[in-house]
């Protein structure tokens, strides 16, 4: 991050602008809160002629980036630094030492420029996969498409049509679908995840862009394929946990699960489970940390028994940023039945807002 023409990197020590007392701050990371940029890190007390150079507080703190003044004027010598609590000084902790001595993986030197590093842009991406059709029944002329949005944009900007970027489409009627594009998509996404040097019109120079995959939006059947799962009609249908679906005998009423069953705690599906399942093409490997029995003992079921299957989307697990159990959020549109939504919208317009034309007009303007 650049502040007052100074580059601030993770691991740097900066003097604060507090004129009442001389203090420094060891930067561990950055975040934004209410349009204000902050850094997370640790206060540091200067030795001022004592037996140490700097003493770093063990308790983390948060500091506005604009309140950083100048970088510590001399190289930090970890042999002369301490860690401290409110009452005691102690030898420098391994964490503080690692933060001071290890160069951040995003800090890359500019070619042929000594002491200069590329500015970094982090651009998390949201992918969207869905099928479309040229007719009302959606049975013919089907196409499966991939779109992309930049997750860091404000919500109103992110949802604009012009900010939904087209990636690719395939004719679903030819025996291929959105999953067929996953291997090629992953090739590019992996490069973006590892960092790509691009020209920035904002900075008028080359910058290093990291664009990790934040999440994939899709309907439930497509999400199941992308997560390499059998789908919603299996015994273990949930992408996030090992909820055990009720077995319904043939020709009997399909009663929904009870509230107690839905609210119970189940063992989480983890990224490690997905990786272990994908390592066996036949899904016969046993998942060690899968569901448990009534006594809390693992059942050691095979990946296939737990709903895993080979779909062709296994390459998504090559992306370190992607976790199928967390990065495939359920869409409200595919959760609440469209009939219920239609009824609620009609009630909102015909009854709730009938005598409030200002709010009705405001809603019309927002939906344009």
CSV table of C-alpha atoms in Angstrom, one decimal:
chain,number,residue,atom,x,y,z
A,1,UNK,CA,0.0,0.0,0.0
A,2,UNK,CA,1.3,3.5,-0.8
A,3,UNK,CA,0.8,6.3,1.7
A,4,UNK,CA,2.2,9.8,1.1
A,5,UNK,CA,4.3,8.5,-1.7
A,6,UNK,CA,5.8,5.8,0.6
A,7,UNK,CA,5.3,2.1,0.0
A,8,UNK,CA,4.1,0.2,3.1
A,9,UNK,CA,4.7,-3.5,3.1
A,10,UNK,CA,3.9,-6.3,5.5
A,11,UNK,CA,6.9,-6.6,7.8
A,12,UNK,CA,7.8,-2.9,7.7
A,13,UNK,CA,8.2,-0.8,10.8
A,14,UNK,CA,6.8,2.8,10.6
A,15,UNK,CA,6.9,5.7,13.0
A,16,UNK,CA,3.4,6.9,14.0
A,17,UNK,CA,2.3,10.5,13.7
A,18,UNK,CA,1.5,10.8,17.4
A,19,UNK,CA,3.6,13.7,18.5
A,20,UNK,CA,3.0,13.2,22.2
A,21,UNK,CA,5.1,10.0,22.4
A,22,UNK,CA,7.5,8.3,20.0
A,23,UNK,CA,6.0,5.0,18.9
A,24,UNK,CA,6.5,2.6,16.0
A,25,UNK,CA,4.2,0.1,14.4
A,26,UNK,CA,5.0,-3.3,12.9
A,27,UNK,CA,2.7,-4.0,9.9
A,28,UNK,CA,1.1,-7.5,9.6
A,29,UNK,CA,-1.7,-6.8,7.2
A,30,UNK,CA,-4.3,-4.4,5.8
A,31,UNK,CA,-8.1,-4.1,5.7
A,32,UNK,CA,-10.8,-1.6,4.8
A,33,UNK,CA,-13.6,-0.5,7.2
A,34,UNK,CA,-16.2,2.1,6.3
A,35,UNK,CA,-14.1,3.4,3.4
A,36,UNK,CA,-11.1,3.9,5.8
A,37,UNK,CA,-7.9,1.9,5.2
A,38,UNK,CA,-6.3,0.3,8.3
A,39,UNK,CA,-3.3,-1.9,9.0
A,40,UNK,CA,-3.2,-4.7,11.5
A,41,UNK,CA,0.0,-5.2,13.5
A,42,UNK,CA,1.9,-4.5,16.7
A,43,UNK,CA,3.1,-1.4,18.5
A,44,UNK,CA,6.8,-1.1,19.1
A,45,UNK,CA,8.6,0.9,21.7
A,46,UNK,CA,12.0,2.3,20.8
A,47,UNK,CA,15.0,1.5,23.1
A,48,UNK,CA,16.2,5.1,23.3
A,49,UNK,CA,19.7,4.1,24.5
A,50,UNK,CA,18.6,1.1,26.5
A,51,UNK,CA,19.8,-2.4,25.9
A,52,UNK,CA,17.3,-3.1,23.1
A,53,UNK,CA,16.5,-1.5,19.7
A,54,UNK,CA,12.7,-2.1,19.6
A,55,UNK,CA,10.3,-3.9,21.9
A,56,UNK,CA,7.1,-5.2,20.2
A,57,UNK,CA,3.8,-5.6,22.0
A,58,UNK,CA,2.5,-9.1,21.9
A,59,UNK,CA,-1.1,-8.0,21.7
A,60,UNK,CA,-2.2,-7.0,18.2
A,61,UNK,CA,-3.5,-3.6,17.4
A,62,UNK,CA,-5.2,-1.7,14.5
A,63,UNK,CA,-4.0,1.6,13.1
A,64,UNK,CA,-5.2,3.9,10.3
A,65,UNK,CA,-2.8,3.8,7.4
A,66,UNK,CA,-2.9,7.6,7.0
A,67,UNK,CA,-1.5,7.9,10.6
A,68,UNK,CA,1.8,6.2,9.6
A,69,UNK,CA,4.6,8.8,9.3
A,70,UNK,CA,8.0,7.5,8.2
A,71,UNK,CA,9.8,4.2,8.0
A,72,UNK,CA,12.1,3.2,10.8
A,73,UNK,CA,15.3,5.0,9.9
A,74,UNK,CA,17.7,2.0,10.3
A,75,UNK,CA,17.8,-1.7,9.6
A,76,UNK,CA,16.0,-3.7,12.3
A,77,UNK,CA,18.4,-6.0,14.1
A,78,UNK,CA,16.3,-8.9,15.5
A,79,UNK,CA,19.2,-9.8,17.9
A,80,UNK,CA,18.6,-6.4,19.6
A,81,UNK,CA,14.8,-6.6,19.7
A,82,UNK,CA,12.4,-7.8,22.4
A,83,UNK,CA,8.8,-8.7,22.7
A,84,UNK,CA,6.7,-7.4,25.6
A,85,UNK,CA,3.5,-7.4,27.5
A,86,UNK,CA,2.2,-4.5,29.6
A,87,UNK,CA,4.4,-5.5,32.5
A,88,UNK,CA,7.3,-7.6,31.2
A,89,UNK,CA,10.0,-7.7,28.5
A,90,UNK,CA,11.0,-11.1,27.0
A,91,UNK,CA,13.0,-12.4,24.1
A,92,UNK,CA,11.7,-11.8,20.7
A,93,UNK,CA,8.9,-14.3,19.8
A,94,UNK,CA,9.2,-16.5,16.7
A,95,UNK,CA,6.2,-14.8,15.3
A,96,UNK,CA,7.6,-11.3,15.5
A,97,UNK,CA,11.0,-12.6,14.2
A,98,UNK,CA,9.3,-14.2,11.2
A,99,UNK,CA,7.3,-11.1,10.4
A,100,UNK,CA,10.5,-9.0,10.5
A,101,UNK,CA,12.8,-11.2,8.5
A,102,UNK,CA,10.6,-12.9,5.9
A,103,UNK,CA,9.8,-11.1,2.7
A,104,UNK,CA,6.1,-11.3,1.8
A,105,UNK,CA,5.4,-13.6,-1.1
A,106,UNK,CA,3.7,-10.7,-3.0
A,107,UNK,CA,6.8,-8.5,-2.7
A,108,UNK,CA,8.6,-8.9,-6.1
A,109,UNK,CA,11.5,-6.7,-7.2
A,110,UNK,CA,11.1,-4.6,-10.4
A,111,UNK,CA,13.5,-5.9,-13.1
A,112,UNK,CA,16.6,-3.7,-13.5
A,113,UNK,CA,15.6,-1.4,-10.6
A,114,UNK,CA,17.5,-1.9,-7.4
A,115,UNK,CA,15.4,-1.5,-4.2
A,116,UNK,CA,12.1,-1.1,-6.1
A,117,UNK,CA,9.2,-3.4,-5.9
A,118,UNK,CA,6.0,-3.9,-8.0
A,119,UNK,CA,2.9,-2.3,-6.6
A,120,UNK,CA,0.4,-5.1,-5.9
A,121,UNK,CA,-3.3,-5.2,-6.9
A,122,UNK,CA,-5.5,-7.8,-5.3
A,123,UNK,CA,-8.6,-8.5,-7.4
A,124,UNK,CA,-10.8,-11.3,-6.0
A,125,UNK,CA,-13.1,-12.8,-8.7
A,126,UNK,CA,-16.6,-14.1,-8.6
A,127,UNK,CA,-17.6,-16.6,-11.4
A,128,UNK,CA,-21.1,-17.3,-12.4
A,129,UNK,CA,-22.2,-20.4,-14.3
A,130,UNK,CA,-25.7,-21.0,-15.7
A,131,UNK,CA,-27.6,-22.4,-18.7
A,132,UNK,CA,-29.6,-20.3,-21.1
A,133,UNK,CA,-31.9,-21.2,-24.0
A,134,UNK,CA,-33.4,-19.7,-27.1
A,135,UNK,CA,-36.9,-20.8,-26.3
A,136,UNK,CA,-39.4,-20.6,-23.4
A,137,UNK,CA,-39.2,-24.3,-22.5
A,138,UNK,CA,-35.4,-24.3,-22.2
A,139,UNK,CA,-35.3,-27.7,-23.8
A,140,UNK,CA,-33.7,-26.7,-27.2
A,141,UNK,CA,-30.8,-24.5,-28.3
A,142,UNK,CA,-29.4,-24.7,-24.8
A,143,UNK,CA,-26.1,-23.0,-23.9
A,144,UNK,CA,-24.0,-23.2,-20.8
A,145,UNK,CA,-22.1,-19.9,-20.1
A,146,UNK,CA,-19.5,-18.6,-17.7
A,147,UNK,CA,-19.4,-14.9,-16.5
A,148,UNK,CA,-17.1,-13.1,-14.2
A,149,UNK,CA,-17.4,-10.1,-11.8
A,150,UNK,CA,-14.9,-8.3,-9.6
A,151,UNK,CA,-15.8,-8.9,-6.0
A,152,UNK,CA,-14.2,-5.8,-4.6
A,153,UNK,CA,-16.6,-3.4,-6.4
A,154,UNK,CA,-19.4,-1.8,-4.4
A,155,UNK,CA,-22.5,-3.9,-4.6
A,156,UNK,CA,-24.4,-1.5,-6.9
A,157,UNK,CA,-21.5,-1.4,-9.3
A,158,UNK,CA,-20.8,-5.1,-9.1
A,159,UNK,CA,-24.4,-6.0,-10.1
A,160,UNK,CA,-24.5,-3.7,-13.2
A,161,UNK,CA,-24.8,-5.5,-16.5
A,162,UNK,CA,-21.7,-3.8,-17.9
A,163,UNK,CA,-19.6,-5.2,-15.0
A,164,UNK,CA,-20.6,-8.8,-15.7
A,165,UNK,CA,-17.9,-9.9,-18.0
A,166,UNK,CA,-18.4,-12.7,-20.5
A,167,UNK,CA,-15.9,-15.6,-20.5
A,168,UNK,CA,-17.2,-18.4,-22.6
A,169,UNK,CA,-20.2,-20.5,-23.7
A,170,UNK,CA,-20.7,-24.0,-25.0
A,171,UNK,CA,-23.8,-25.6,-26.7
A,172,UNK,CA,-25.3,-27.8,-24.0
A,173,UNK,CA,-27.2,-29.8,-26.6
A,174,UNK,CA,-23.9,-31.2,-27.9
A,175,UNK,CA,-23.2,-33.3,-24.9
A,176,UNK,CA,-21.0,-30.7,-23.2
A,177,UNK,CA,-21.7,-28.2,-20.4
A,178,UNK,CA,-20.2,-25.6,-18.2
A,179,UNK,CA,-18.1,-28.3,-16.4
A,180,UNK,CA,-16.4,-29.1,-19.7
A,181,UNK,CA,-14.7,-25.6,-19.6
A,182,UNK,CA,-13.3,-26.0,-16.1
A,183,UNK,CA,-9.8,-27.4,-17.1
A,184,UNK,CA,-9.2,-24.4,-19.4
A,185,UNK,CA,-10.6,-21.9,-16.9
A,186,UNK,CA,-8.3,-23.3,-14.2
A,187,UNK,CA,-5.3,-22.8,-16.3
A,188,UNK,CA,-5.9,-19.1,-16.5
A,189,UNK,CA,-7.2,-18.8,-12.9
A,190,UNK,CA,-4.0,-20.5,-11.6
A,191,UNK,CA,-1.8,-18.0,-13.3
A,192,UNK,CA,-3.9,-15.1,-11.8
A,193,UNK,CA,-3.8,-16.7,-8.4
A,194,UNK,CA,0.0,-16.9,-8.6
A,195,UNK,CA,0.4,-13.3,-9.8
A,196,UNK,CA,0.6,-11.7,-13.3
A,197,UNK,CA,2.4,-8.5,-14.2
A,198,UNK,CA,0.1,-6.1,-16.0
A,199,UNK,CA,0.1,-2.5,-17.1
A,200,UNK,CA,-2.0,-0.2,-14.8
A,201,UNK,CA,-3.6,2.8,-16.4
A,202,UNK,CA,-4.1,4.2,-12.9
A,203,UNK,CA,-0.5,4.1,-11.9
A,204,UNK,CA,0.9,4.4,-15.5
A,205,UNK,CA,3.3,1.5,-14.8
A,206,UNK,CA,3.5,-2.2,-14.5
A,207,UNK,CA,1.9,-3.7,-11.4
A,208,UNK,CA,1.6,-7.2,-10.0
A,209,UNK,CA,-2.0,-8.5,-10.1
A,210,UNK,CA,-3.2,-11.3,-7.8
A,211,UNK,CA,-6.7,-12.4,-8.7
A,212,UNK,CA,-7.8,-15.3,-6.6
A,213,UNK,CA,-11.2,-17.0,-7.1
A,214,UNK,CA,-13.5,-15.9,-4.3
A,215,UNK,CA,-16.6,-18.0,-5.1
A,216,UNK,CA,-18.7,-19.5,-7.8
A,217,UNK,CA,-22.3,-18.7,-8.2
A,218,UNK,CA,-24.6,-21.3,-9.8
A,219,UNK,CA,-27.8,-23.2,-9.2
A,220,UNK,CA,-27.8,-26.3,-7.0
A,221,UNK,CA,-27.4,-28.9,-9.8
A,222,UNK,CA,-24.5,-27.0,-11.3
A,223,UNK,CA,-22.9,-26.5,-7.9
A,224,UNK,CA,-23.1,-30.3,-7.3
A,225,UNK,CA,-21.2,-30.9,-10.5
A,226,UNK,CA,-18.6,-28.3,-9.8
A,227,UNK,CA,-18.1,-29.8,-6.3
A,228,UNK,CA,-17.9,-33.3,-7.8
A,229,UNK,CA,-21.0,-34.5,-5.8
A,230,UNK,CA,-23.9,-36.7,-6.9
A,231,UNK,CA,-26.5,-34.1,-6.2
A,232,UNK,CA,-29.4,-33.3,-3.9
A,233,UNK,CA,-31.2,-36.7,-4.0
A,234,UNK,CA,-28.4,-38.7,-2.3
A,235,UNK,CA,-28.0,-39.6,1.4
A,236,UNK,CA,-25.2,-37.0,1.9
A,237,UNK,CA,-26.3,-34.2,-0.3
A,238,UNK,CA,-25.0,-31.1,1.4
A,239,UNK,CA,-21.8,-29.4,0.0
A,240,UNK,CA,-20.8,-28.0,3.4
A,241,UNK,CA,-21.5,-30.8,5.9
A,242,UNK,CA,-22.4,-34.5,6.2
A,243,UNK,CA,-26.1,-34.0,6.8
A,244,UNK,CA,-27.7,-37.4,6.5
A,245,UNK,CA,-30.8,-37.3,4.2
A,246,UNK,CA,-33.8,-39.4,5.2
A,247,UNK,CA,-34.3,-42.6,3.2
A,248,UNK,CA,-37.9,-42.6,1.9
A,249,UNK,CA,-39.4,-46.0,0.9
A,250,UNK,CA,-41.0,-46.2,-2.5
A,251,UNK,CA,-44.6,-45.2,-2.8
A,252,UNK,CA,-44.6,-43.5,0.6
A,253,UNK,CA,-45.0,-39.8,1.3
A,254,UNK,CA,-41.8,-37.9,1.1
A,255,UNK,CA,-41.9,-36.1,4.4
A,256,UNK,CA,-39.4,-33.3,4.8
A,257,UNK,CA,-36.7,-33.6,7.5
A,258,UNK,CA,-37.7,-32.4,11.0
A,259,UNK,CA,-36.6,-29.1,12.4
A,260,UNK,CA,-34.4,-31.0,14.9
A,261,UNK,CA,-32.6,-32.8,12.1
A,262,UNK,CA,-32.1,-29.7,10.1
A,263,UNK,CA,-30.7,-27.7,13.1
A,264,UNK,CA,-28.5,-30.5,14.4
A,265,UNK,CA,-24.7,-30.2,14.2
A,266,UNK,CA,-23.1,-32.4,11.6
A,267,UNK,CA,-19.4,-33.1,10.8
A,268,UNK,CA,-18.2,-30.5,8.3
A,269,UNK,CA,-17.1,-31.4,4.8
A,270,UNK,CA,-13.6,-29.9,4.4
A,271,UNK,CA,-11.4,-29.1,1.5
A,272,UNK,CA,-9.2,-32.0,2.6
A,273,UNK,CA,-12.1,-34.3,2.1
A,274,UNK,CA,-12.7,-33.1,-1.4
A,275,UNK,CA,-9.0,-33.5,-2.2
A,276,UNK,CA,-8.9,-37.0,-0.8
A,277,UNK,CA,-12.0,-38.0,-2.7
A,278,UNK,CA,-10.7,-36.6,-6.0
A,279,UNK,CA,-7.4,-38.6,-5.6
A,280,UNK,CA,-9.3,-41.8,-6.3
A,281,UNK,CA,-11.1,-41.8,-9.7
A,282,UNK,CA,-13.4,-44.6,-8.5
A,283,UNK,CA,-14.2,-42.8,-5.2
A,284,UNK,CA,-13.5,-45.9,-3.2
A,285,UNK,CA,-11.1,-44.3,-0.7
A,286,UNK,CA,-12.5,-43.9,2.8
A,287,UNK,CA,-12.9,-40.5,4.3
A,288,UNK,CA,-11.3,-40.5,7.8
A,289,UNK,CA,-13.0,-37.4,9.1
A,290,UNK,CA,-16.5,-37.9,7.6
A,291,UNK,CA,-19.7,-38.5,9.5
A,292,UNK,CA,-19.9,-40.2,12.9
A,293,UNK,CA,-22.3,-42.6,14.5
A,294,UNK,CA,-24.4,-42.0,17.6
A,295,UNK,CA,-21.4,-42.7,19.8
A,296,UNK,CA,-19.3,-40.1,18.0
A,297,UNK,CA,-17.1,-42.7,16.3
A,298,UNK,CA,-16.2,-42.2,12.6
A,299,UNK,CA,-18.1,-44.4,10.1
A,300,UNK,CA,-15.2,-44.5,7.6
A,301,UNK,CA,-17.5,-44.6,4.6
A,302,UNK,CA,-16.1,-44.5,1.1
A,303,UNK,CA,-16.1,-41.3,-0.9
A,304,UNK,CA,-18.8,-42.7,-3.2
A,305,UNK,CA,-21.0,-43.5,-0.2
A,306,UNK,CA,-20.7,-39.9,1.0
A,307,UNK,CA,-21.9,-38.5,-2.3
A,308,UNK,CA,-18.6,-37.8,-4.1
A,309,UNK,CA,-18.3,-38.6,-7.8
A,310,UNK,CA,-16.1,-37.9,-10.8
A,311,UNK,CA,-17.6,-35.0,-12.9
A,312,UNK,CA,-14.6,-33.5,-14.6
A,313,UNK,CA,-14.4,-30.4,-12.3
A,314,UNK,CA,-11.6,-31.9,-10.1
A,315,UNK,CA,-9.2,-29.3,-11.5
A,316,UNK,CA,-10.8,-26.6,-9.4
A,317,UNK,CA,-9.0,-28.1,-6.4
A,318,UNK,CA,-5.7,-27.0,-8.0
A,319,UNK,CA,-6.7,-23.5,-7.0
A,320,UNK,CA,-5.4,-22.9,-3.4
A,321,UNK,CA,-8.1,-20.2,-2.9
A,322,UNK,CA,-11.0,-22.4,-3.8
A,323,UNK,CA,-12.8,-24.5,-1.1
A,324,UNK,CA,-15.9,-26.3,-2.4
A,325,UNK,CA,-17.4,-26.5,1.0
A,326,UNK,CA,-17.3,-22.7,1.5
A,327,UNK,CA,-17.1,-21.0,-1.9
A,328,UNK,CA,-20.3,-22.3,-3.5
A,329,UNK,CA,-23.0,-20.2,-1.8
A,330,UNK,CA,-26.6,-21.2,-2.2
A,331,UNK,CA,-28.6,-18.8,-4.3
A,332,UNK,CA,-31.8,-17.5,-2.8
A,333,UNK,CA,-33.5,-17.8,-6.2
A,334,UNK,CA,-32.9,-21.5,-6.2
A,335,UNK,CA,-33.9,-22.0,-2.6
A,336,UNK,CA,-37.3,-20.2,-2.2
A,337,UNK,CA,-39.7,-21.4,-4.7
A,338,UNK,CA,-40.5,-18.9,-7.5
A,339,UNK,CA,-44.2,-19.2,-6.8
A,340,UNK,CA,-43.7,-17.9,-3.2
A,341,UNK,CA,-41.4,-15.1,-4.4
A,342,UNK,CA,-44.0,-14.1,-7.0
A,343,UNK,CA,-46.8,-14.1,-4.4
A,344,UNK,CA,-44.7,-11.9,-2.1
A,345,UNK,CA,-43.7,-9.4,-4.8
A,346,UNK,CA,-47.4,-9.1,-5.9
A,347,UNK,CA,-48.4,-8.6,-2.3
A,348,UNK,CA,-45.7,-5.9,-1.8
A,349,UNK,CA,-46.8,-3.9,-4.9
A,350,UNK,CA,-50.6,-4.3,-4.7
A,351,UNK,CA,-51.1,-4.1,-0.9
A,352,UNK,CA,-48.0,-2.9,1.1
A,353,UNK,CA,-47.0,-0.1,-1.3
A,354,UNK,CA,-50.4,0.7,-2.7
A,355,UNK,CA,-50.8,3.9,-0.7
A,356,UNK,CA,-47.1,4.9,-0.7
A,357,UNK,CA,-46.3,6.1,-4.2
A,358,UNK,CA,-43.0,7.6,-3.2
A,359,UNK,CA,-41.6,4.2,-2.0
A,360,UNK,CA,-43.2,2.5,-5.0
A,361,UNK,CA,-41.4,4.9,-7.4
A,362,UNK,CA,-38.2,4.5,-5.5
A,363,UNK,CA,-38.5,0.7,-6.0
A,364,UNK,CA,-39.2,1.2,-9.7
A,365,UNK,CA,-36.1,3.3,-10.0
A,366,UNK,CA,-33.9,0.7,-8.2
A,367,UNK,CA,-35.1,-2.1,-10.5
A,368,UNK,CA,-34.5,-0.3,-13.8
